[in-house]
PDB file of C-alpha atoms and ligand atoms in Angstrom:
ATOM      1  CA  MET A 120     161.933  14.891 167.253  1.00 87.00           C
ATOM      2  CA  LYS A 121     160.819  15.946 170.694  1.00 96.00           C
ATOM      3  CA  TYR A 122     162.308  18.940 172.132  1.00 97.00           C
ATOM      4  CA  PRO A 123     162.694  19.535 175.760  1.00 98.00           C
ATOM      5  CA  ILE A 124     160.407  22.607 176.651  1.00 98.00           C
ATOM      6  CA  ASN A 125     160.398  24.503 180.302  1.00 98.00           C
ATOM      7  CA  GLU A 126     157.312  26.867 178.676  1.00 97.00           C
ATOM      8  CA  ILE A 127     155.415  28.085 176.116  1.00 97.00           C
ATOM      9  CA  TYR A 128     153.517  31.649 176.253  1.00 96.00           C
ATOM     10  CA  GLU A 129     151.818  34.404 174.785  1.00 97.00           C
ATOM     11  CA  THR A 130     153.397  37.983 175.485  1.00 96.00           C
ATOM     12  CA  ILE A 131     155.115  40.891 173.395  1.00 97.00           C
ATOM     13  CA  GLN A 132     158.504  40.765 172.609  1.00 97.00           C
ATOM     14  CA  GLY A 133     160.727  43.171 174.369  1.00 97.00           C
ATOM     15  CA  GLU A 134     163.983  42.728 172.716  1.00 97.00           C
ATOM     16  CA  GLY A 135     165.999  44.049 169.380  1.00 97.00           C
ATOM     17  CA  PHE A 136     163.931  44.254 165.633  1.00 97.00           C
ATOM     18  CA  TYR A 137     160.688  42.606 166.683  1.00 98.00           C
ATOM     19  CA  ALA A 138     160.652  44.507 170.121  1.00 97.00           C
ATOM     20  CA  GLY A 139     156.345  45.100 170.549  1.00 97.00           C
ATOM     21  CA  GLN A 140     155.518  42.066 168.495  1.00 98.00           C
ATOM     22  CA  PRO A 141     152.848  40.161 169.824  1.00 98.00           C
ATOM     23  CA  SER A 142     154.412  36.897 170.113  1.00 98.00           C
ATOM     24  CA  ILE A 143     154.097  32.889 171.087  1.00 98.00           C
ATOM     25  CA  PHE A 144     157.434  32.284 172.934  1.00 98.00           C
ATOM     26  CA  ILE A 145     158.373  28.872 173.173  1.00 98.00           C
ATOM     27  CA  ARG A 146     161.754  28.110 175.980  1.00 98.00           C
ATOM     28  CA  ILE A 147     163.723  24.929 175.175  1.00 98.00           C
ATOM     29  CA  GLN A 148     165.363  24.159 178.256  1.00 98.00           C
ATOM     30  CA  GLY A 149     169.015  23.214 178.430  1.00 97.00           C
ATOM     31  CA  CYS A 150     172.200  25.634 178.371  1.00 95.00           C
ATOM     32  CA  PRO A 151     175.838  25.268 179.207  1.00 91.00           C
ATOM     33  CA  ILE A 152     177.014  28.738 178.652  1.00 89.00           C
ATOM     34  CA  HIS A 153     175.609  29.520 182.388  1.00 87.00           C
ATOM     35  CA  CYS A 154     176.506  33.424 181.526  1.00 82.00           C
ATOM     36  CA  SER A 155     176.786  34.856 185.369  1.00 77.00           C
ATOM     37  CA  TRP A 156     174.062  37.606 184.910  1.00 76.00           C
ATOM     38  CA  CYS A 157     171.245  34.940 183.186  1.00 87.00           C
ATOM     39  CA  ASP A 158     167.935  35.737 183.857  1.00 87.00           C
ATOM     40  CA  THR A 159     166.442  32.690 182.987  1.00 94.00           C
ATOM     41  CA  LYS A 160     168.716  30.372 185.059  1.00 95.00           C
ATOM     42  CA  TYR A 161     166.392  27.664 185.962  1.00 97.00           C
ATOM     43  CA  THR A 162     166.513  26.355 181.728  1.00 97.00           C
ATOM     44  CA  TRP A 163     169.999  25.850 182.399  1.00 97.00           C
ATOM     45  CA  ASN A 164     170.143  21.653 183.575  1.00 97.00           C
ATOM     46  CA  LEU A 165     168.304  19.718 181.929  1.00 96.00           C
ATOM     47  CA  LEU A 166     167.584  17.028 184.598  1.00 97.00           C
ATOM     48  CA  LYS A 167     165.774  13.993 185.074  1.00 97.00           C
ATOM     49  CA  GLN A 168     164.180  14.623 188.129  1.00 98.00           C
ATOM     50  CA  ASN A 169     162.804  18.099 186.882  1.00 98.00           C
ATOM     51  CA  GLU A 170     160.925  15.948 183.789  1.00 98.00           C
ATOM     52  CA  THR A 171     156.950  16.265 184.064  1.00 97.00           C
ATOM     53  CA  ASP A 172     154.000  16.251 181.604  1.00 95.00           C
ATOM     54  CA  THR A 173     152.939  18.771 178.975  1.00 95.00           C
ATOM     55  CA  GLU A 174     150.127  19.655 180.429  1.00 94.00           C
ATOM     56  CA  ASN A 175     152.270  20.803 183.833  1.00 95.00           C
ATOM     57  CA  VAL A 176     154.506  22.833 181.790  1.00 96.00           C
ATOM     58  CA  ILE A 177     151.356  24.477 179.403  1.00 94.00           C
ATOM     59  CA  ASN A 178     149.896  25.927 182.920  1.00 94.00           C
ATOM     60  CA  LYS A 179     152.992  27.258 184.438  1.00 94.00           C
ATOM     61  CA  LYS A 180     151.776  30.110 186.520  1.00 91.00           C
ATOM     62  CA  LYS A 181     155.622  31.189 187.733  1.00 92.00           C
ATOM     63  CA  SER A 182     159.326  30.039 186.207  1.00 93.00           C
ATOM     64  CA  THR A 183     160.386  26.621 187.550  1.00 97.00           C
ATOM     65  CA  LYS A 184     162.841  24.179 186.673  1.00 97.00           C
ATOM     66  CA  ASN A 185     160.314  21.784 184.951  1.00 98.00           C
ATOM     67  CA  TRP A 186     160.156  20.839 181.928  1.00 98.00           C
ATOM     68  CA  ALA A 187     158.376  18.368 179.190  1.00 98.00           C
ATOM     69  CA  PHE A 188     159.096  16.703 176.387  1.00 98.00           C
ATOM     70  CA  PHE A 189     157.121  17.427 173.154  1.00 98.00           C
ATOM     71  CA  ASN A 190     156.940  16.721 169.742  1.00 97.00           C
ATOM     72  CA  VAL A 191     156.635  19.316 166.905  1.00 96.00           C
ATOM     73  CA  PHE A 192     152.616  18.370 166.924  1.00 96.00           C
ATOM     74  CA  ASP A 193     152.312  18.811 170.820  1.00 96.00           C
ATOM     75  CA  ILE A 194     153.685  21.959 169.933  1.00 97.00           C
ATOM     76  CA  ILE A 195     151.232  22.703 167.074  1.00 96.00           C
ATOM     77  CA  ASN A 196     147.712  21.591 169.226  1.00 95.00           C
ATOM     78  CA  ILE A 197     149.257  24.091 172.149  1.00 95.00           C
ATOM     79  CA  ILE A 198     149.621  27.107 169.930  1.00 94.00           C
ATOM     80  CA  GLN A 199     145.804  25.809 168.458  1.00 93.00           C
ATOM     81  CA  LYS A 200     143.451  24.999 171.806  1.00 94.00           C
ATOM     82  CA  ARG A 201     145.097  28.023 172.788  1.00 94.00           C
ATOM     83  CA  ARG A 202     143.835  30.360 170.355  1.00 92.00           C
ATOM     84  CA  TRP A 203     146.138  32.975 170.517  1.00 95.00           C
ATOM     85  CA  LYS A 204     146.232  35.289 167.807  1.00 95.00           C
ATOM     86  CA  SER A 205     150.194  36.094 167.595  1.00 97.00           C
ATOM     87  CA  ASN A 206     151.052  35.338 164.206  1.00 97.00           C
ATOM     88  CA  HIS A 207     155.210  35.331 165.548  1.00 98.00           C
ATOM     89  CA  ILE A 208     156.700  32.555 167.266  1.00 98.00           C
ATOM     90  CA  VAL A 209     159.732  33.347 169.141  1.00 98.00           C
ATOM     91  CA  ILE A 210     162.100  29.855 170.561  1.00 98.00           C
ATOM     92  CA  THR A 211     164.152  30.839 173.198  1.00 98.00           C
ATOM     93  CA  GLY A 212     165.326  29.127 175.863  1.00 94.00           C
ATOM     94  CA  GLY A 213     168.436  28.334 177.133  1.00 94.00           C
ATOM     95  CA  GLU A 214     170.463  27.383 174.382  1.00 96.00           C
ATOM     96  CA  PRO A 215     167.588  26.315 171.367  1.00 97.00           C
ATOM     97  CA  CYS A 216     170.228  26.015 169.404  1.00 97.00           C
ATOM     98  CA  ILE A 217     171.323  22.875 171.168  1.00 96.00           C
ATOM     99  CA  PHE A 218     168.365  21.407 168.912  1.00 97.00           C
ATOM    100  CA  ASN A 219     167.834  21.003 165.006  1.00 97.00           C
ATOM    101  CA  LEU A 220     165.052  23.416 164.839  1.00 98.00           C
ATOM    102  CA  THR A 221     165.087  23.217 161.054  1.00 98.00           C
ATOM    103  CA  PHE A 222     161.791  20.710 161.271  1.00 97.00           C
ATOM    104  CA  LEU A 223     160.090  22.530 163.858  1.00 97.00           C
ATOM    105  CA  THR A 224     160.635  25.647 162.108  1.00 98.00           C
ATOM    106  CA  LYS A 225     159.664  24.667 158.384  1.00 98.00           C
ATOM    107  CA  LYS A 226     156.181  23.209 160.023  1.00 97.00           C
ATOM    108  CA  LEU A 227     155.285  26.743 161.914  1.00 98.00           C
ATOM    109  CA  GLU A 228     155.972  29.014 158.790  1.00 98.00           C
ATOM    110  CA  LYS A 229     153.709  26.313 156.728  1.00 97.00           C
ATOM    111  CA  MET A 230     150.774  27.448 159.271  1.00 96.00           C
ATOM    112  CA  GLY A 231     151.657  30.806 158.739  1.00 97.00           C
ATOM    113  CA  TYR A 232     153.566  31.812 161.691  1.00 98.00           C
ATOM    114  CA  SER A 233     156.920  34.302 161.164  1.00 98.00           C
ATOM    115  CA  CYS A 234     159.296  32.313 163.273  1.00 98.00           C
ATOM    116  CA  GLN A 235     162.630  33.483 165.112  1.00 98.00           C
ATOM    117  CA  ILE A 236     165.210  32.332 167.299  1.00 98.00           C
ATOM    118  CA  GLU A 237     167.338  33.953 169.992  1.00 97.00           C
ATOM    119  CA  THR A 238     170.602  32.027 170.228  1.00 96.00           C
ATOM    120  CA  SER A 239     174.050  32.343 171.794  1.00 93.00           C
ATOM    121  CA  GLY A 240     175.729  31.866 168.926  1.00 92.00           C
ATOM    122  CA  THR A 241     177.907  29.242 170.556  1.00 92.00           C
ATOM    123  CA  TYR A 242     176.488  26.146 168.336  1.00 93.00           C
ATOM    124  CA  THR A 243     175.896  26.103 164.634  1.00 95.00           C
ATOM    125  CA  ILE A 244     172.052  27.189 163.434  1.00 97.00           C
ATOM    126  CA  TYR A 245     169.831  24.515 161.882  1.00 97.00           C
ATOM    127  CA  CYS A 246     165.991  26.622 160.950  1.00 98.00           C
ATOM    128  CA  SER A 247     164.530  27.210 158.112  1.00 98.00           C
ATOM    129  CA  LYS A 248     166.156  29.780 155.245  1.00 97.00           C
ATOM    130  CA  LYS A 249     163.354  32.078 156.445  1.00 98.00           C
ATOM    131  CA  THR A 250     163.808  32.043 159.740  1.00 98.00           C
ATOM    132  CA  TRP A 251     164.110  35.319 161.889  1.00 98.00           C
ATOM    133  CA  VAL A 252     167.979  34.800 163.577  1.00 97.00           C
ATOM    134  CA  THR A 253     168.817  36.994 166.843  1.00 97.00           C
ATOM    135  CA  VAL A 254     173.040  35.891 167.699  1.00 94.00           C
ATOM    136  CA  SER A 255     173.232  37.733 170.871  1.00 92.00           C
ATOM    137  CA  PRO A 256     176.573  36.813 172.266  1.00 85.00           C
ATOM    138  CA  LYS A 257     177.483  36.744 175.396  1.00 74.00           C
ATOM    139  CA  ILE A 258     179.714  38.716 177.952  1.00 67.00           C
ATOM    140  CA  ASN A 259     183.411  36.935 177.735  1.00 68.00           C
ATOM    141  CA  PHE A 260     181.767  34.715 175.295  1.00 66.00           C
ATOM    142  CA  SER A 261     182.674  36.219 171.840  1.00 61.00           C
ATOM    143  CA  ASN A 262     186.071  34.410 171.160  1.00 63.00           C
ATOM    144  CA  LYS A 263     183.300  31.253 171.208  1.00 80.00           C
ATOM    145  CA  ILE A 264     180.544  33.117 168.365  1.00 81.00           C
ATOM    146  CA  ILE A 265     180.905  30.282 165.859  1.00 84.00           C
ATOM    147  CA  LYS A 266     181.639  32.166 161.909  1.00 83.00           C
ATOM    148  CA  ASN A 267     178.821  30.288 160.895  1.00 88.00           C
ATOM    149  CA  SER A 268     176.188  31.752 162.896  1.00 89.00           C
ATOM    150  CA  ILE A 269     177.621  35.210 162.526  1.00 86.00           C
ATOM    151  CA  LEU A 270     176.692  34.632 159.331  1.00 88.00           C
ATOM    152  CA  ARG A 271     173.258  33.527 159.915  1.00 92.00           C
ATOM    153  CA  ALA A 272     172.235  35.870 162.066  1.00 93.00           C
ATOM    154  CA  ASN A 273     169.692  38.767 160.429  1.00 94.00           C
ATOM    155  CA  GLU A 274     170.503  40.759 163.974  1.00 95.00           C
ATOM    156  CA  ILE A 275     173.257  41.302 166.519  1.00 93.00           C
ATOM    157  CA  LYS A 276     171.586  41.301 170.226  1.00 94.00           C
ATOM    158  CA  TYR A 277     174.769  42.583 172.459  1.00 92.00           C
ATOM    159  CA  PRO A 278     173.913  42.288 176.300  1.00 92.00           C
ATOM    160  CA  VAL A 279     176.531  45.321 177.951  1.00 93.00           C
ATOM    161  CA  LEU A 280     177.292  46.003 181.060  1.00 90.00           C
ATOM    162  CA  LYS A 281     180.454  48.135 181.336  1.00 88.00           C
ATOM    163  CA  ASN A 282     183.258  49.787 178.818  1.00 87.00           C
ATOM    164  CA  THR A 283     185.131  46.846 178.570  1.00 87.00           C
ATOM    165  CA  ASP A 284     181.915  44.690 176.945  1.00 88.00           C
ATOM    166  CA  ILE A 285     182.164  47.292 173.912  1.00 87.00           C
ATOM    167  CA  SER A 286     186.079  46.409 173.939  1.00 86.00           C
ATOM    168  CA  GLU A 287     184.724  42.549 173.119  1.00 84.00           C
ATOM    169  CA  LEU A 288     182.201  43.467 170.702  1.00 84.00           C
ATOM    170  CA  GLU A 289     184.993  45.506 168.645  1.00 84.00           C
ATOM    171  CA  ILE A 290     187.005  42.793 168.528  1.00 82.00           C
ATOM    172  CA  LEU A 291     184.005  40.585 167.451  1.00 81.00           C
ATOM    173  CA  LEU A 292     183.267  43.082 164.783  1.00 78.00           C
ATOM    174  CA  LYS A 293     187.395  42.716 163.728  1.00 78.00           C
ATOM    175  CA  ASN A 294     187.281  39.368 163.392  1.00 77.00           C
ATOM    176  CA  SER A 295     184.474  39.040 161.768  1.00 75.00           C
ATOM    177  CA  LYS A 296     185.765  41.576 159.073  1.00 68.00           C
ATOM    178  CA  ASN A 297     182.257  42.289 156.638  1.00 68.00           C
ATOM    179  CA  ASP A 298     180.484  39.397 157.915  1.00 69.00           C
ATOM    180  CA  LEU A 299     178.693  41.517 160.365  1.00 69.00           C
ATOM    181  CA  LYS A 300     178.778  44.649 157.728  1.00 70.00           C
ATOM    182  CA  SER A 301     175.093  43.903 156.732  1.00 74.00           C
ATOM    183  CA  LYS A 302     174.192  43.055 160.124  1.00 84.00           C
ATOM    184  CA  LEU A 303     171.362  45.056 162.804  1.00 92.00           C
ATOM    185  CA  ILE A 304     173.124  45.761 165.806  1.00 93.00           C
ATOM    186  CA  PHE A 305     171.324  46.329 168.656  1.00 96.00           C
ATOM    187  CA  LEU A 306     172.983  46.918 172.210  1.00 96.00           C
ATOM    188  CA  GLN A 307     171.264  46.232 174.957  1.00 95.00           C
ATOM    189  CA  PRO A 308     171.678  46.914 178.777  1.00 95.00           C
ATOM    190  CA  VAL A 309     172.019  44.251 181.996  1.00 91.00           C
ATOM    191  CA  ASP A 310     169.278  44.405 184.179  1.00 88.00           C
ATOM    192  CA  GLN A 311     168.663  48.288 183.265  1.00 91.00           C
ATOM    193  CA  ASN A 312     171.246  49.409 184.768  1.00 94.00           C
ATOM    194  CA  LYS A 313     171.342  52.386 183.758  1.00 95.00           C
ATOM    195  CA  LYS A 314     175.280  53.486 183.983  1.00 95.00           C
ATOM    196  CA  ALA A 315     174.725  50.719 181.063  1.00 95.00           C
ATOM    197  CA  THR A 316     172.228  52.008 179.370  1.00 96.00           C
ATOM    198  CA  GLU A 317     173.641  55.576 178.966  1.00 96.00           C
ATOM    199  CA  LEU A 318     176.266  53.837 177.695  1.00 96.00           C
ATOM    200  CA  CYS A 319     174.568  52.334 175.419  1.00 97.00           C
ATOM    201  CA  ILE A 320     172.719  55.782 174.092  1.00 97.00           C
ATOM    202  CA  LYS A 321     176.003  57.399 173.867  1.00 96.00           C
ATOM    203  CA  LEU A 322     177.635  54.475 171.791  1.00 95.00           C
ATOM    204  CA  CYS A 323     174.350  53.843 169.651  1.00 96.00           C
ATOM    205  CA  LEU A 324     174.409  57.648 168.523  1.00 97.00           C
ATOM    206  CA  ILE A 325     178.281  57.411 167.899  1.00 94.00           C
ATOM    207  CA  LYS A 326     177.924  54.340 165.855  1.00 92.00           C
ATOM    208  CA  ASN A 327     174.487  54.258 164.757  1.00 93.00           C
ATOM    209  CA  TRP A 328     173.482  50.934 166.165  1.00 94.00           C
ATOM    210  CA  ARG A 329     170.257  50.522 167.693  1.00 97.00           C
ATOM    211  CA  LEU A 330     169.524  50.315 171.117  1.00 97.00           C
ATOM    212  CA  SER A 331     167.338  47.015 172.782  1.00 97.00           C
ATOM    213  CA  ILE A 332     165.950  48.013 176.195  1.00 95.00           C
ATOM    214  CA  GLN A 333     164.069  44.658 177.226  1.00 92.00           C
ATOM    215  CA  ILE A 334     160.750  46.277 177.426  1.00 92.00           C
ATOM    216  CA  GLN A 335     158.870  43.398 179.152  1.00 92.00           C
ATOM    217  CA  LYS A 336     161.287  44.249 182.338  1.00 91.00           C
ATOM    218  CA  TYR A 337     159.814  47.822 182.348  1.00 90.00           C
ATOM    219  CA  LEU A 338     156.409  46.053 181.927  1.00 89.00           C
ATOM    220  CA  MET A 339     156.812  43.901 184.330  1.00 89.00           C
ATOM    221  CA  ILE A 340     155.440  40.729 182.115  1.00 89.00           C
ATOM    222  CA  PRO A 341     156.713  37.605 181.372  1.00 86.00           C
TER     223      PRO A 341
HETATM  224  S1  SF4 B 196     173.310  32.168 176.487  1.00 72.92           S
HETATM  225 FE1  SF4 B 196     171.328  32.617 177.456  1.00 72.92          FE
HETATM  226  S2  SF4 B 196     169.723  30.987 178.482  1.00 72.92           S
HETATM  227 FE2  SF4 B 196     172.253  30.491 178.449  1.00 72.92          FE
HETATM  228  S3  SF4 B 196     173.225  30.909 180.294  1.00 72.92           S
HETATM  229 FE3  SF4 B 196     173.909  32.915 178.599  1.00 72.92          FE
HETATM  230  S4  SF4 B 196     171.668  33.918 178.995  1.00 72.92           S
HETATM  231 FE4  SF4 B 196     172.122  32.293 180.182  1.00 72.92          FE
END
């Protein structure tokens, strides 16, 4: 199985449960969701004209629309060659769950890595049993979230810009009945917006939810 990959790099996970954890990020190209506030728009389209070779992807200095096909062994080779010390791997996108990630996650776990997938929850999630799944339902998309992805999630990371976004989350929680009771719920202000941050803090205190503040944006790291 080959995956179209936009970038592979090591940094600090800035969001959700694993915030602060040194991590290797594998960013998969392709996302049909197209959220208006998406900060990785360069990953949306899988255009042949932007296909490049694996070396170009590995050596990227800035985010671009270029991507290359990697198989699992290409990915493992790169991780080993770079001698990165992180033992946590985040598979993100784009929307990584348009692909079956079972073989990749199992293989990485066999090598001693822990795996995490960040997904919008609008596709069925195929990965190893041990993989930590972060479902980040997108604003205006709560009705498209697949029940199975909610069941599989370890954490729900919900982006918040304004009050009405919370109403959507409430509907999602109501529709999910008990499915979400055992999940960690994080509220994440969009784009470090001050009002959204204040709203999230207020609600986290009321609901006993957690705050995710995108540490990477405050630190200006990838
Ligand atoms: S699902 Fe994620 S990658 Fe896709 S458009 Fe929304 S924020 Fe961007």
